[in-house]
Amino acid sequence: MYRNSGGKPGVVLAAAAVAQFVFALDMSVVNVALPAIRTALGFTPLDLSWVVHVYALAFGGFLLLGGRACDLYGRRRMFVLGLTVFGLCSLAGGLAQTPWHLVAARAGQGLGAAVAAPAALAMLTTTFAEGPRRVRALGVWSAVNAAGGALGVLAGGLLTEYAGWRWVMLINLPIVAVALALVPAGVPAGGSPARRERLDAPGAALATGGVGLLVLGVVRTDTLGWNSRTTWATLGAAAVLLTAFVVVESRATTPLLRLGLLRSRWVGGANVLVFLAAAGQFTAFYFVSLYMQQVLGMGAAATGIAFLPFSLGLVAGTIVATRLTASRTPRVSLVPGALLAAGGLAWFALISPDGSFLTDVLGPSLVTSLGAGLVLAPVAAAATTGVAPSEAGMASGLMNSSRQLGGSIGLAILATTAAHHTGMATDPAALNAGYALGLALAAAVFVLAAVVAIAVLPRRRAATRSPQSTATAGNQLEGTPS
């Protein structure tokens, strides 16, 4: 059982949303600044990719551990700790003088985010009861998350061009300060278990190593390729560790990830959807950004501004989804949302080397982002349906891991496919053909997400439980909602 102390739900929501905004912002704000970072710090072309990869490696590798730590040591405590580490490492990155300084700072950012992100989501799911209140709270959280990712491209372009690349790191500091200032204003100090359980050390080591190697193997395909022995050795080692993790967790008395959680059609199905939606969304950001810069010849700042309609569409989609699912099953938003996003990406696949922002980007951006927004809010609610408060961090870490892995793996596979189609050609027409193929494949990924939503998620809405009454449900999660 959990001890609960009073808190202010509005403050909890604000703190979680602000934190999620800065994590989403940080994942995209650095990308536009990479050329400036390379020139300023003297990165080699091969080493420069680690500015992005090491963040993904640390973030993805430690999410399950960070989520479970929230359950065992207190959500507010881990939220503050993770944010503090993230903020300090952002400062260190902004002051970096050598390549290894920045790479180390990015690794620390990923570690801090891996602790604070699942804590933020767990705070929401244990503060707001299942049903309309939780759906609305997760709608706000999802909208802010979407806005952070999209606005990161805008901020990266503007900051790099007018303030200098260091500000893509330093911009995090005031946002982190706001999130930390909200904690004493109303985030409850409770949330630690009355009976202390031990952290599953073998499971933590296997999960962190396995997921970390999986992310490492996938993200390095941009330089090593999929045919590299190093790539397959890394992925093979990841498979061995993750298989061992499943075996250990099936026997552990206090597992890092209770495998029975995945038998819930809500939790299991939603995590598959998160994986697929992240793969499609990350790919869309990547190829559209390259299309605008490499084919249309737009600068960094102009590219960032061009993503504003995408940001607005994502926010609008989450607002609509919140209203649709407040009293109905998440399927009512997930299925049409995934199909709408697929339609928008299929439209994007018609891009032309002689196109323009108005004819080739604006319309598809609005359709794709609206569809993606319709998916984001209800999938977060579905992934935490029926989860006991004592496992809220576990479920949150799992969902964040699915999103991170989906984005990394999906982008690596589709980017490699597009690059293979383009070959050695660098003219706009060849690049355009590769980007169009990648966007078409991303559309297919969202179609698959719609199929999963139809086939896996229950047709009936789960019975509403308060955070307290859900405490008895942790060992009773089954495929059909009660």
CSV table of C-alpha atoms in Angstrom, one decimal:
chain,number,residue,atom,x,y,z
A,1,MET,CA,0.0,0.0,0.0
A,2,TYR,CA,1.0,3.6,-0.6
A,3,ARG,CA,1.0,6.5,1.8
A,4,ASN,CA,-0.7,9.5,0.3
A,5,SER,CA,-0.2,13.1,1.4
A,6,GLY,CA,-2.2,16.0,0.1
A,7,GLY,CA,-1.2,17.9,-3.0
A,8,LYS,CA,-2.7,20.2,-5.6
A,9,PRO,CA,-3.6,18.4,-8.8
A,10,GLY,CA,-3.2,21.5,-10.9
A,11,VAL,CA,0.3,22.1,-9.7
A,12,VAL,CA,1.2,18.4,-10.2
A,13,LEU,CA,-0.1,18.7,-13.8
A,14,ALA,CA,1.8,21.9,-14.4
A,15,ALA,CA,5.1,20.5,-13.0
A,16,ALA,CA,4.8,17.3,-15.0
A,17,ALA,CA,3.9,19.2,-18.2
A,18,VAL,CA,6.7,21.7,-17.9
A,19,ALA,CA,9.2,18.9,-17.3
A,20,GLN,CA,7.9,16.9,-20.3
A,21,PHE,CA,8.1,20.0,-22.4
A,22,VAL,CA,11.8,20.5,-21.8
A,23,PHE,CA,12.6,16.8,-22.4
A,24,ALA,CA,10.8,16.9,-25.7
A,25,LEU,CA,12.4,20.2,-26.6
A,26,ASP,CA,15.8,18.9,-25.9
A,27,MET,CA,15.4,15.9,-28.1
A,28,SER,CA,14.9,18.1,-31.2
A,29,VAL,CA,16.5,21.5,-30.4
A,30,VAL,CA,20.1,20.2,-30.8
A,31,ASN,CA,19.7,18.7,-34.3
A,32,VAL,CA,19.5,22.0,-36.2
A,33,ALA,CA,22.6,23.2,-34.3
A,34,LEU,CA,24.9,20.3,-35.2
A,35,PRO,CA,26.7,22.1,-38.1
A,36,ALA,CA,27.5,25.0,-35.8
A,37,ILE,CA,28.6,22.7,-33.0
A,38,ARG,CA,30.9,20.8,-35.3
A,39,THR,CA,32.6,24.1,-36.4
A,40,ALA,CA,32.9,25.5,-32.9
A,41,LEU,CA,34.2,22.5,-31.0
A,42,GLY,CA,36.1,20.8,-33.7
A,43,PHE,CA,34.1,17.6,-34.0
A,44,THR,CA,35.0,15.1,-36.7
A,45,PRO,CA,32.0,14.1,-38.9
A,46,LEU,CA,31.9,10.6,-37.4
A,47,ASP,CA,32.1,11.8,-33.8
A,48,LEU,CA,29.4,14.6,-34.3
A,49,SER,CA,26.6,12.0,-34.4
A,50,TRP,CA,27.4,11.1,-30.7
A,51,VAL,CA,25.9,14.4,-29.7
A,52,VAL,CA,22.6,13.0,-30.6
A,53,HIS,CA,23.3,9.3,-30.1
A,54,VAL,CA,24.6,9.4,-26.5
A,55,TYR,CA,21.4,11.2,-25.4
A,56,ALA,CA,19.2,8.5,-26.9
A,57,LEU,CA,21.5,5.8,-25.5
A,58,ALA,CA,21.3,7.1,-21.9
A,59,PHE,CA,17.7,8.1,-22.1
A,60,GLY,CA,16.5,4.8,-23.6
A,61,GLY,CA,18.8,2.6,-21.6
A,62,PHE,CA,17.8,3.9,-18.1
A,63,LEU,CA,14.1,4.5,-18.5
A,64,LEU,CA,12.9,1.1,-17.0
A,65,LEU,CA,15.3,1.6,-14.1
A,66,GLY,CA,14.2,5.2,-13.6
A,67,GLY,CA,10.6,4.2,-13.7
A,68,ARG,CA,10.9,1.5,-11.1
A,69,ALA,CA,13.1,3.7,-8.9
A,70,CYS,CA,10.1,6.1,-8.8
A,71,ASP,CA,7.9,3.4,-7.3
A,72,LEU,CA,10.5,2.4,-4.7
A,73,TYR,CA,12.0,5.7,-3.6
A,74,GLY,CA,9.3,8.2,-4.2
A,75,ARG,CA,8.1,9.9,-7.3
A,76,ARG,CA,8.6,13.5,-6.1
A,77,ARG,CA,12.1,12.7,-4.9
A,78,MET,CA,13.1,11.1,-8.2
A,79,PHE,CA,11.4,13.9,-10.2
A,80,VAL,CA,13.5,16.5,-8.4
A,81,LEU,CA,16.7,14.4,-8.7
A,82,GLY,CA,16.3,13.8,-12.4
A,83,LEU,CA,15.4,17.4,-13.2
A,84,THR,CA,18.4,18.6,-11.2
A,85,VAL,CA,20.8,16.3,-13.0
A,86,PHE,CA,19.3,17.3,-16.3
A,87,GLY,CA,19.6,21.0,-15.6
A,88,LEU,CA,23.2,20.8,-14.3
A,89,CYS,CA,24.2,18.8,-17.4
A,90,SER,CA,22.5,21.3,-19.7
A,91,LEU,CA,24.6,24.0,-18.1
A,92,ALA,CA,27.7,21.9,-18.5
A,93,GLY,CA,26.8,21.4,-22.2
A,94,GLY,CA,26.3,25.1,-22.7
A,95,LEU,CA,29.8,25.7,-21.3
A,96,ALA,CA,31.5,22.9,-23.1
A,97,GLN,CA,35.0,23.6,-24.6
A,98,THR,CA,35.8,20.3,-26.2
A,99,PRO,CA,33.9,17.5,-27.9
A,100,TRP,CA,34.0,15.1,-25.0
A,101,HIS,CA,32.7,17.8,-22.6
A,102,LEU,CA,29.5,18.1,-24.7
A,103,VAL,CA,29.1,14.4,-25.2
A,104,ALA,CA,29.4,13.7,-21.5
A,105,ALA,CA,26.9,16.5,-20.8
A,106,ARG,CA,24.5,15.0,-23.3
A,107,ALA,CA,24.8,11.6,-21.6
A,108,GLY,CA,24.0,13.2,-18.2
A,109,GLN,CA,21.0,14.9,-19.7
A,110,GLY,CA,19.7,11.6,-21.0
A,111,LEU,CA,20.2,10.0,-17.6
A,112,GLY,CA,18.4,12.8,-15.8
A,113,ALA,CA,15.5,12.7,-18.2
A,114,ALA,CA,15.3,8.9,-17.8
A,115,VAL,CA,14.6,9.4,-14.1
A,116,ALA,CA,12.4,12.4,-14.2
A,117,ALA,CA,10.2,11.6,-17.3
A,118,PRO,CA,8.6,8.4,-15.9
A,119,ALA,CA,8.3,10.2,-12.5
A,120,ALA,CA,6.3,13.0,-14.1
A,121,LEU,CA,3.9,10.6,-15.8
A,122,ALA,CA,3.6,8.5,-12.7
A,123,MET,CA,2.7,11.6,-10.7
A,124,LEU,CA,-0.2,12.3,-13.1
A,125,THR,CA,-1.6,8.8,-13.1
A,126,THR,CA,-1.5,8.6,-9.3
A,127,THR,CA,-3.0,12.0,-8.8
A,128,PHE,CA,-5.9,11.8,-11.3
A,129,ALA,CA,-8.4,9.0,-11.2
A,130,GLU,CA,-9.0,6.9,-14.3
A,131,GLY,CA,-11.7,8.4,-16.4
A,132,PRO,CA,-12.4,11.9,-17.7
A,133,ARG,CA,-10.1,13.7,-15.2
A,134,ARG,CA,-7.1,11.6,-16.1
A,135,VAL,CA,-7.9,11.8,-19.8
A,136,ARG,CA,-7.9,15.6,-19.6
A,137,ALA,CA,-4.7,15.7,-17.6
A,138,LEU,CA,-2.9,13.4,-20.0
A,139,GLY,CA,-4.3,15.5,-22.8
A,140,VAL,CA,-2.6,18.5,-21.5
A,141,TRP,CA,0.6,16.5,-20.9
A,142,SER,CA,0.5,15.1,-24.4
A,143,ALA,CA,-0.2,18.5,-26.0
A,144,VAL,CA,2.8,20.0,-24.2
A,145,ASN,CA,5.0,17.0,-25.1
A,146,ALA,CA,4.0,17.4,-28.8
A,147,ALA,CA,4.6,21.2,-28.7
A,148,GLY,CA,8.0,20.7,-27.1
A,149,GLY,CA,9.2,18.4,-29.8
A,150,ALA,CA,7.9,20.5,-32.7
A,151,LEU,CA,9.0,23.8,-31.2
A,152,GLY,CA,12.4,22.4,-30.5
A,153,VAL,CA,13.1,22.6,-34.3
A,154,LEU,CA,12.0,26.2,-34.3
A,155,ALA,CA,14.0,27.1,-31.2
A,156,GLY,CA,17.0,25.3,-32.5
A,157,GLY,CA,17.0,27.2,-35.8
A,158,LEU,CA,16.4,30.7,-34.2
A,159,LEU,CA,18.9,30.2,-31.4
A,160,THR,CA,21.6,28.9,-33.6
A,161,GLU,CA,21.2,31.6,-36.1
A,162,TYR,CA,20.7,34.6,-33.8
A,163,ALA,CA,22.1,33.7,-30.4
A,164,GLY,CA,24.7,30.9,-30.9
A,165,TRP,CA,24.7,27.2,-30.6
A,166,ARG,CA,25.3,27.2,-26.8
A,167,TRP,CA,21.8,28.5,-26.2
A,168,VAL,CA,20.3,25.3,-27.5
A,169,MET,CA,21.6,23.8,-24.2
A,170,LEU,CA,21.2,26.8,-21.9
A,171,ILE,CA,17.6,27.3,-22.9
A,172,ASN,CA,16.8,24.3,-20.7
A,173,LEU,CA,17.8,26.1,-17.5
A,174,PRO,CA,14.9,28.5,-17.0
A,175,ILE,CA,12.4,25.8,-18.0
A,176,VAL,CA,13.9,23.4,-15.5
A,177,ALA,CA,13.9,26.1,-12.8
A,178,VAL,CA,10.1,26.6,-13.4
A,179,ALA,CA,9.4,22.9,-13.0
A,180,LEU,CA,11.5,22.7,-9.8
A,181,ALA,CA,9.8,25.8,-8.4
A,182,LEU,CA,6.4,24.2,-8.8
A,183,VAL,CA,7.3,21.1,-6.7
A,184,PRO,CA,7.0,22.7,-3.2
A,185,ALA,CA,3.9,24.6,-4.3
A,186,GLY,CA,1.8,21.5,-4.5
A,187,VAL,CA,3.5,18.3,-5.6
A,188,PRO,CA,2.8,15.8,-2.7
A,189,ALA,CA,5.7,14.5,-0.7
A,190,GLY,CA,4.1,11.1,-0.5
A,191,GLY,CA,4.3,8.3,-3.0
A,192,SER,CA,6.9,6.1,-1.4
A,193,PRO,CA,5.9,2.6,-0.4
A,194,ALA,CA,5.0,1.9,3.2
A,195,ARG,CA,7.0,-1.3,2.9
A,196,ARG,CA,10.4,-0.9,1.3
A,197,GLU,CA,11.2,-3.3,-1.5
A,198,ARG,CA,14.6,-3.9,-2.9
A,199,LEU,CA,15.5,-2.7,-6.4
A,200,ASP,CA,15.8,-5.7,-8.8
A,201,ALA,CA,19.5,-5.2,-9.4
A,202,PRO,CA,20.0,-8.1,-11.8
A,203,GLY,CA,17.0,-7.0,-13.8
A,204,ALA,CA,18.2,-3.4,-13.8
A,205,ALA,CA,21.6,-4.4,-15.1
A,206,LEU,CA,20.2,-6.6,-17.8
A,207,ALA,CA,17.5,-4.1,-18.9
A,208,THR,CA,19.9,-1.2,-19.0
A,209,GLY,CA,22.5,-3.1,-20.9
A,210,GLY,CA,20.1,-4.8,-23.3
A,211,VAL,CA,18.1,-1.7,-24.2
A,212,GLY,CA,21.3,0.4,-24.3
A,213,LEU,CA,23.0,-2.0,-26.7
A,214,LEU,CA,19.8,-2.2,-28.8
A,215,VAL,CA,19.7,1.6,-29.1
A,216,LEU,CA,23.5,1.8,-29.8
A,217,GLY,CA,23.3,-0.9,-32.5
A,218,VAL,CA,20.4,0.8,-34.2
A,219,VAL,CA,21.6,4.5,-34.1
A,220,ARG,CA,25.0,3.6,-35.3
A,221,THR,CA,23.7,2.2,-38.6
A,222,ASP,CA,23.9,5.7,-40.0
A,223,THR,CA,27.7,5.3,-40.1
A,224,LEU,CA,28.2,1.6,-40.0
A,225,GLY,CA,25.3,0.3,-42.0
A,226,TRP,CA,23.1,-2.7,-41.4
A,227,ASN,CA,25.5,-5.1,-43.0
A,228,SER,CA,28.3,-4.3,-40.6
A,229,ARG,CA,29.5,-7.1,-38.3
A,230,THR,CA,29.7,-4.6,-35.5
A,231,THR,CA,26.1,-3.7,-35.9
A,232,TRP,CA,24.9,-7.3,-35.8
A,233,ALA,CA,27.3,-8.2,-32.9
A,234,THR,CA,25.8,-5.3,-30.9
A,235,LEU,CA,22.2,-6.3,-31.7
A,236,GLY,CA,23.0,-9.9,-31.0
A,237,ALA,CA,24.4,-9.0,-27.6
A,238,ALA,CA,21.3,-6.9,-26.9
A,239,ALA,CA,19.1,-9.8,-27.8
A,240,VAL,CA,21.0,-12.1,-25.4
A,241,LEU,CA,20.7,-9.6,-22.5
A,242,LEU,CA,17.0,-8.9,-23.1
A,243,THR,CA,16.2,-12.6,-23.3
A,244,ALA,CA,18.1,-13.1,-20.0
A,245,PHE,CA,16.1,-10.1,-18.6
A,246,VAL,CA,12.8,-11.8,-19.4
A,247,VAL,CA,13.9,-15.0,-17.7
A,248,VAL,CA,15.1,-13.1,-14.6
A,249,GLU,CA,11.9,-11.0,-14.4
A,250,SER,CA,9.7,-14.1,-14.6
A,251,ARG,CA,11.3,-15.5,-11.4
A,252,ALA,CA,12.0,-12.3,-9.5
A,253,THR,CA,9.8,-11.6,-6.4
A,254,THR,CA,10.1,-7.8,-6.9
A,255,PRO,CA,10.8,-7.4,-10.6
A,256,LEU,CA,11.9,-4.3,-12.4
A,257,LEU,CA,9.1,-5.0,-14.9
A,258,ARG,CA,6.3,-7.3,-13.9
A,259,LEU,CA,5.7,-9.3,-17.1
A,260,GLY,CA,2.0,-9.8,-16.2
A,261,LEU,CA,1.6,-6.1,-16.8
A,262,LEU,CA,2.1,-6.8,-20.6
A,263,ARG,CA,-0.8,-9.2,-20.6
A,264,SER,CA,-3.2,-6.3,-20.2
A,265,ARG,CA,-4.6,-5.5,-23.6
A,266,TRP,CA,-4.6,-1.9,-22.6
A,267,VAL,CA,-1.0,-1.7,-21.5
A,268,GLY,CA,0.4,-4.2,-24.0
A,269,GLY,CA,-1.6,-2.8,-27.0
A,270,ALA,CA,-0.9,0.8,-26.1
A,271,ASN,CA,2.9,0.2,-25.9
A,272,VAL,CA,2.9,-1.3,-29.3
A,273,LEU,CA,0.9,1.8,-30.5
A,274,VAL,CA,3.4,4.1,-28.8
A,275,PHE,CA,6.3,2.3,-30.5
A,276,LEU,CA,4.7,2.6,-34.0
A,277,ALA,CA,3.4,6.2,-33.5
A,278,ALA,CA,6.9,7.3,-32.4
A,279,ALA,CA,8.5,5.6,-35.4
A,280,GLY,CA,6.1,7.4,-37.8
A,281,GLN,CA,6.3,10.8,-36.1
A,282,PHE,CA,10.1,10.9,-35.7
A,283,THR,CA,10.5,9.9,-39.3
A,284,ALA,CA,8.2,12.6,-40.4
A,285,PHE,CA,10.2,15.2,-38.5
A,286,TYR,CA,13.4,13.9,-40.0
A,287,PHE,CA,12.5,13.7,-43.6
A,288,VAL,CA,10.4,16.9,-43.8
A,289,SER,CA,13.2,18.9,-42.2
A,290,LEU,CA,15.8,17.5,-44.7
A,291,TYR,CA,13.4,18.1,-47.6
A,292,MET,CA,13.0,21.8,-46.7
A,293,GLN,CA,16.7,22.3,-46.2
A,294,GLN,CA,18.3,20.1,-48.8
A,295,VAL,CA,15.7,20.3,-51.6
A,296,LEU,CA,13.9,23.5,-51.1
A,297,GLY,CA,17.0,25.3,-49.8
A,298,MET,CA,15.5,26.8,-46.7
A,299,GLY,CA,17.8,28.0,-43.9
A,300,ALA,CA,17.8,26.7,-40.3
A,301,ALA,CA,15.6,29.5,-38.9
A,302,ALA,CA,13.1,29.3,-41.8
A,303,THR,CA,12.9,25.6,-41.4
A,304,GLY,CA,12.1,26.0,-37.7
A,305,ILE,CA,9.4,28.6,-38.5
A,306,ALA,CA,7.9,26.2,-41.1
A,307,PHE,CA,7.3,23.6,-38.4
A,308,LEU,CA,4.9,26.0,-36.5
A,309,PRO,CA,1.8,24.6,-38.4
A,310,PHE,CA,3.0,21.1,-37.4
A,311,SER,CA,3.1,22.2,-33.7
A,312,LEU,CA,-0.3,23.7,-33.9
A,313,GLY,CA,-1.8,20.7,-35.5
A,314,LEU,CA,-0.4,18.4,-32.8
A,315,VAL,CA,-1.8,20.5,-30.0
A,316,ALA,CA,-5.2,20.8,-31.8
A,317,GLY,CA,-5.2,17.0,-32.2
A,318,THR,CA,-4.6,16.3,-28.6
A,319,ILE,CA,-7.3,18.7,-27.6
A,320,VAL,CA,-9.9,17.0,-29.8
A,321,ALA,CA,-8.7,13.6,-28.6
A,322,THR,CA,-9.2,14.6,-25.0
A,323,ARG,CA,-12.8,15.6,-25.7
A,324,LEU,CA,-13.5,12.5,-27.7
A,325,THR,CA,-12.2,10.1,-25.1
A,326,ALA,CA,-13.3,11.8,-21.9
A,327,SER,CA,-16.3,9.4,-21.7
A,328,ARG,CA,-15.5,6.9,-24.5
A,329,THR,CA,-12.9,4.2,-25.3
A,330,PRO,CA,-9.5,5.5,-26.6
A,331,ARG,CA,-10.2,3.6,-29.8
A,332,VAL,CA,-12.6,6.3,-30.9
A,333,SER,CA,-9.6,8.6,-31.3
A,334,LEU,CA,-6.7,6.2,-31.9
A,335,VAL,CA,-8.1,4.5,-35.0
A,336,PRO,CA,-9.1,7.7,-37.0
A,337,GLY,CA,-6.0,9.5,-35.7
A,338,ALA,CA,-3.6,6.9,-37.0
A,339,LEU,CA,-5.4,6.7,-40.4
A,340,LEU,CA,-5.4,10.5,-40.7
A,341,ALA,CA,-1.7,10.6,-39.9
A,342,ALA,CA,-1.1,7.9,-42.5
A,343,GLY,CA,-3.1,10.0,-45.0
A,344,GLY,CA,-1.0,13.1,-44.3
A,345,LEU,CA,2.3,11.2,-44.7
A,346,ALA,CA,1.0,9.7,-47.9
A,347,TRP,CA,0.3,13.2,-49.1
A,348,PHE,CA,3.8,14.2,-48.0
A,349,ALA,CA,5.2,11.4,-50.2
A,350,LEU,CA,4.1,13.4,-53.2
A,351,ILE,CA,6.8,16.0,-52.6
A,352,SER,CA,8.5,17.5,-55.6
A,353,PRO,CA,12.0,18.7,-56.1
A,354,ASP,CA,10.4,21.8,-57.7
A,355,GLY,CA,7.9,22.3,-54.9
A,356,SER,CA,7.5,24.9,-52.2
A,357,PHE,CA,6.4,25.2,-48.6
A,358,LEU,CA,2.8,26.2,-49.5
A,359,THR,CA,2.3,23.5,-52.1
A,360,ASP,CA,4.2,20.6,-50.6
A,361,VAL,CA,4.6,21.1,-46.9
A,362,LEU,CA,1.8,23.2,-45.3
A,363,GLY,CA,-1.2,21.0,-46.1
A,364,PRO,CA,0.4,17.6,-45.3
A,365,SER,CA,1.8,19.1,-42.1
A,366,LEU,CA,-1.6,20.0,-40.8
A,367,VAL,CA,-3.2,16.7,-41.7
A,368,THR,CA,-0.3,14.6,-40.3
A,369,SER,CA,0.1,16.5,-37.1
A,370,LEU,CA,-3.7,16.5,-36.4
A,371,GLY,CA,-3.8,12.8,-36.8
A,372,ALA,CA,-0.7,12.3,-34.7
A,373,GLY,CA,-2.2,14.5,-32.0
A,374,LEU,CA,-5.4,12.3,-32.0
A,375,VAL,CA,-3.1,9.4,-31.1
A,376,LEU,CA,-0.8,10.9,-28.4
A,377,ALA,CA,-3.3,11.7,-25.6
A,378,PRO,CA,-5.4,8.5,-25.7
A,379,VAL,CA,-2.5,6.2,-26.0
A,380,ALA,CA,-0.9,7.6,-22.8
A,381,ALA,CA,-4.2,7.0,-21.0
A,382,ALA,CA,-4.5,3.5,-22.4
A,383,ALA,CA,-1.0,2.6,-21.4
A,384,THR,CA,-1.7,3.4,-17.7
A,385,THR,CA,-5.3,2.0,-17.5
A,386,GLY,CA,-5.7,-0.4,-14.6
A,387,VAL,CA,-2.2,0.0,-13.3
A,388,ALA,CA,-1.8,0.0,-9.6
A,389,PRO,CA,-0.2,3.1,-7.9
A,390,SER,CA,2.7,0.9,-6.7
A,391,GLU,CA,3.5,0.1,-10.4
A,392,ALA,CA,2.8,3.6,-11.9
A,393,GLY,CA,6.5,4.3,-12.4
A,394,MET,CA,7.0,0.8,-13.9
A,395,ALA,CA,4.2,1.5,-16.5
A,396,SER,CA,5.4,5.0,-17.1
A,397,GLY,CA,9.0,3.8,-17.7
A,398,LEU,CA,7.7,1.1,-20.0
A,399,MET,CA,5.7,3.6,-22.1
A,400,ASN,CA,8.6,6.0,-22.4
A,401,SER,CA,10.9,3.2,-23.4
A,402,SER,CA,8.5,2.1,-26.1
A,403,ARG,CA,8.4,5.7,-27.4
A,404,GLN,CA,12.2,6.0,-27.4
A,405,LEU,CA,12.8,2.7,-29.0
A,406,GLY,CA,10.1,3.3,-31.6
A,407,GLY,CA,11.6,6.6,-32.6
A,408,SER,CA,15.2,5.3,-32.7
A,409,ILE,CA,14.5,2.0,-34.4
A,410,GLY,CA,11.9,3.3,-36.8
A,411,LEU,CA,14.0,6.3,-37.9
A,412,ALA,CA,17.1,4.2,-38.3
A,413,ILE,CA,15.4,1.6,-40.5
A,414,LEU,CA,13.5,4.1,-42.7
A,415,ALA,CA,16.4,6.5,-43.0
A,416,THR,CA,18.6,3.6,-44.1
A,417,THR,CA,16.0,2.5,-46.7
A,418,ALA,CA,15.7,6.0,-48.0
A,419,ALA,CA,19.5,6.5,-48.2
A,420,HIS,CA,19.8,3.1,-50.1
A,421,HIS,CA,17.2,4.3,-52.6
A,422,THR,CA,19.1,7.6,-53.1
A,423,GLY,CA,22.5,5.9,-53.4
A,424,MET,CA,25.5,8.2,-53.9
A,425,ALA,CA,23.5,10.9,-55.7
A,426,THR,CA,23.3,14.3,-54.0
A,427,ASP,CA,21.2,16.3,-56.5
A,428,PRO,CA,17.8,17.6,-55.3
A,429,ALA,CA,15.8,15.1,-57.5
A,430,ALA,CA,17.6,12.1,-56.0
A,431,LEU,CA,17.3,13.3,-52.5
A,432,ASN,CA,13.6,14.1,-53.0
A,433,ALA,CA,13.0,10.5,-54.2
A,434,GLY,CA,14.6,9.1,-51.1
A,435,TYR,CA,12.7,11.4,-48.7
A,436,ALA,CA,9.4,10.6,-50.5
A,437,LEU,CA,10.0,6.8,-50.0
A,438,GLY,CA,10.8,7.3,-46.3
A,439,LEU,CA,7.6,9.3,-45.9
A,440,ALA,CA,5.5,6.7,-47.7
A,441,LEU,CA,6.9,4.0,-45.4
A,442,ALA,CA,6.1,6.1,-42.4
A,443,ALA,CA,2.5,6.3,-43.7
A,444,ALA,CA,2.5,2.5,-43.7
A,445,VAL,CA,3.7,2.4,-40.1
A,446,PHE,CA,0.7,4.5,-39.0
A,447,VAL,CA,-1.7,2.2,-41.0
A,448,LEU,CA,-0.2,-0.7,-39.0
A,449,ALA,CA,-0.8,1.3,-35.8
A,450,ALA,CA,-4.5,1.6,-36.7
A,451,VAL,CA,-4.7,-2.1,-37.3
A,452,VAL,CA,-3.2,-2.8,-33.9
A,453,ALA,CA,-5.7,-0.4,-32.3
A,454,ILE,CA,-8.6,-2.2,-33.9
A,455,ALA,CA,-7.3,-5.7,-33.2
A,456,VAL,CA,-5.8,-5.4,-29.7
A,457,LEU,CA,-7.4,-2.7,-27.7
A,458,PRO,CA,-10.7,-3.6,-25.9
A,459,ARG,CA,-13.9,-2.3,-27.4
A,460,ARG,CA,-15.3,-1.4,-24.0
A,461,ARG,CA,-14.1,1.4,-21.7
A,462,ALA,CA,-12.3,0.2,-18.6
A,463,ALA,CA,-14.1,0.7,-15.3
A,464,THR,CA,-13.1,4.0,-13.6
A,465,ARG,CA,-10.9,3.5,-10.5
A,466,SER,CA,-9.5,6.1,-8.2
A,467,PRO,CA,-5.8,6.1,-7.6
A,468,GLN,CA,-6.4,4.4,-4.2
A,469,SER,CA,-8.8,1.7,-5.3
A,470,THR,CA,-6.5,0.8,-8.2
A,471,ALA,CA,-3.9,-0.4,-5.7
A,472,THR,CA,-5.6,-3.8,-5.6
A,473,ALA,CA,-5.6,-4.2,-9.3
A,474,GLY,CA,-1.9,-4.6,-9.9
A,475,ASN,CA,-2.0,-8.4,-9.9
A,476,GLN,CA,-5.4,-8.6,-11.7
A,477,LEU,CA,-4.6,-7.0,-15.0
A,478,GLU,CA,-6.2,-9.1,-17.8
A,479,GLY,CA,-7.1,-8.6,-21.4
A,480,THR,CA,-10.7,-7.5,-20.9
A,481,PRO,CA,-11.4,-4.4,-18.8
A,482,SER,CA,-13.7,-4.9,-15.8
